[in-house]
Amino acid sequence: MKIQKAAVIGAGVMGAAIAAQLANAGIPVMLLDIVLPDNPDRNFLAKQGIQRALKARPAAFMDKSRAALITPGNLEDDLPKIGDADWVLEAIIEKLDAKRSLWERVEKVAKKTAIISSNSSGIPMHLQIEGRDEDFQRRFVGAHFFNPPRYLHLLEVIPTPKTDPKIVEAFSEFAETTLGKGVVIANDVPGFVANRIGVYGIIRAMQHMQETGLTPAQVDQLTGPVLGRANSATFRTADLSGLDIIYHVANDIGKVTPDDEDFSLTATFRTLVEDKKWLGDKTGSGFYKKTKDEKGKTKILNLNLESMEYEDQGRVKVAAVEAVKGKPLAERVKTLYTAEGKEGDFLRGVMNDGFWYAAKMAGNVSNRLQDIDNALKWGFGWEQGPFETMDTLGVQTVISNLEREGRTLPPLLQSMKDSGREKFYEGDETVTPEGQPTKYEAPYFILTDLKKDASKVVRKRGGASVVDLGDGVLLVEWHAKMNALGEDQLRAVQDGHKLVQEMGYAGLVLGNQGENFSAGANLPLVLSQAQADEWDELDDSIKQFQQVTTSLRFSPHPTVAAPFGLALGGGAEFTLHADHVVASAELYMGLVEVGVGLIPGGGGTKEMLLRFTDQLHPSQRIGATMLPAVQRAFELIGTAKTSTSALEARNLGFLRDTDTIAMNRNHIIQEAKRQVLALAPGYVQPTPRQDIPVMGDAAIAALKSALYGMHQGGFITDYDLVVSHELGKVLSGGTGNNRAAKVSEQHLLDLEREAFLTLLGKKGTQQRIDHMLKTGKPLRN
């Protein structure tokens, strides 16, 4: 079935945020809550929920205009209106009686084809629907989102024994494709998958911290990015989640789990929640506390667990972490697992607890190992799940360590020991919870899996490759740090074009599955060349860069870009020149060169002027009536405006109305391939334009006047003025042109290159680049 309308019942933090994510996906949704007895606005709570989502940071809406897709209502007047909904989801108070009472009312008004779901994080699904008719139970499936729903990829789908498998399949496809979620099928047991294992890990970390005498800040250093886990690590995650949530989840799970599953909370943690009422971010105090110094700058204070006072401990450094910085994840994990001293003792204790418990839960919380790994990766921000981490260390090594600690091996690990198998995942094979070999099916297209067939890598360079995606489509994949653009990346695009023509392929995709699409130019290289006065080399480099970016537009075959995450500077310029774009909904795209004292030099300035001019009525594309298009491009580039989503990128002009936005980042390469195949039949090679109208000196005068006022008002610095003047020259089509002049694309590219080199030669720009490289922040000189 197709879900076209939805209803969310409960407008609290989660309910409103889930409604916002539905709106982000273009799904009209009704948001209902109770009526407050003394409030004249019967829809107050639902409206309040929408406003909370609009003000949320990070933003719940990808574009604030999407809030219009949410209709507020209340349970007394509007419950019958959910009869139009294809999916009804509750996110009310975590009390079984309340949920049962709600489902009794929903059953009477929901249409007989609607999927019914609970977002409960702990109440078993089968208990909620006792007493409902068989048809209702057949259409009921748990849908547990993680907070914030827009950013955390995980959605646990929890069937009951009565749920129709076809409902599970249809809903999972909707959740993955339309909502952009990573779906894990969980069993209907306490805590489901991620919270059952994740909260166990947090509780055990607290216990090991107490035993080893480490501090929360030291533990967070050991259990954060160095292990391939989220920046929030253990105790910052606890603060973000809410210490009361962890308290209740641990207590609830602890009541129903065997004695050897130690969910007991430390006395210190109980003091924080029960006595101090320090619940983390929601109360302003937890393991950490935000405060401001005398200058109003935010400072983070650390809780001293002995004195129960907050202290400014400065930057906490841990020797074991410092020793492995900059090394690959596998090497970091292996080194830390064997580290000596209390840091090593802590990590081995925590990691072994996690390995043992994940293996014990296999077949209990979920019937597939990959679902457990994915739940921890998508719900807690880990790079590797527990089974993948054991593969890194060697499963037999982990088993030996567990036995050395006197632990009884769960059946899965005992089976692995008996078979001598060293990995849970080998090629296209994994194992069942009983340890039996089975076919491994990836939840989505994974580029590294494709490249295991060496014949699929058609051309390889140090920082880029050309990969055969099959069906006559090639992929240019960048795989350098932050995908900064250098010689390897440019040459790989040229390789791709050449191979398409020589081998008769249909077209080219530009994309990757790294952390970001591209963070832009290789600034250290640019700065070093400028400081060495290598101006001829720089001029040639910029010419080549322009030729390669524009080759995406003017090749004899279709090109499709698949940007996601950061697509900044040169990454944005490549995207702008593709025939079509398949963008991840989470796209942070911008022409940000002014932040380092430059202007876009790879066709980005030219492209935005063209786009905004083309949006004018033909009668406006001459003389003073063109000024709004020039001003729009000037403001966009001059303020380094960066989108906070693909929807905003479309509003800003970085994406066209015809470009595709995919909610699920994992689907964009496959969708880009499909778009190439759709464009290929009858594709006609475009040619550069020769008749672009520009305003010339008239635009320069208008921009200078506006800049003078901004400078006088203190809105821009002296050097902002210098950079802006160079940008204005390009957008005006150069000096000496009259209002009716027309120029070629190459003319604008030449102006871009000239302005780029002019600015790069100035001390102010070099200072900005140097400051950005050292601090990661722009210099306002």
Coordinates of C-alpha atoms in Angstrom, one line a residue, residues 591 604-613 627-639 652 727 731:
L591 CA 30.1 28.6 -2.6
G604 CA 30.5 28.8 -9.7
T605 CA 30.3 32.5 -10.1
K606 CA 29.4 32.2 -13.7
E607 CA 26.8 29.5 -13.1
M608 CA 24.9 31.4 -10.4
L609 CA 24.7 34.6 -12.6
L610 CA 23.4 32.4 -15.5
R611 CA 20.8 30.7 -13.3
F612 CA 19.4 33.8 -11.8
T613 CA 19.4 35.7 -15.1
L627 CA 20.1 44.1 -11.5
P628 CA 18.0 41.8 -9.2
A629 CA 19.6 38.7 -10.7
V630 CA 23.1 40.2 -10.3
Q631 CA 22.3 41.2 -6.7
R632 CA 21.0 37.8 -5.9
A633 CA 24.1 36.1 -7.1
F634 CA 26.3 38.7 -5.4
E635 CA 24.5 38.2 -2.0
L636 CA 24.6 34.4 -2.2
I637 CA 28.3 34.2 -3.0
G638 CA 29.4 37.3 -1.0
T639 CA 27.8 36.0 2.2
L652 CA 18.8 29.2 -2.9
L727 CA 33.3 39.4 -7.2
L731 CA 29.1 39.3 -12.0

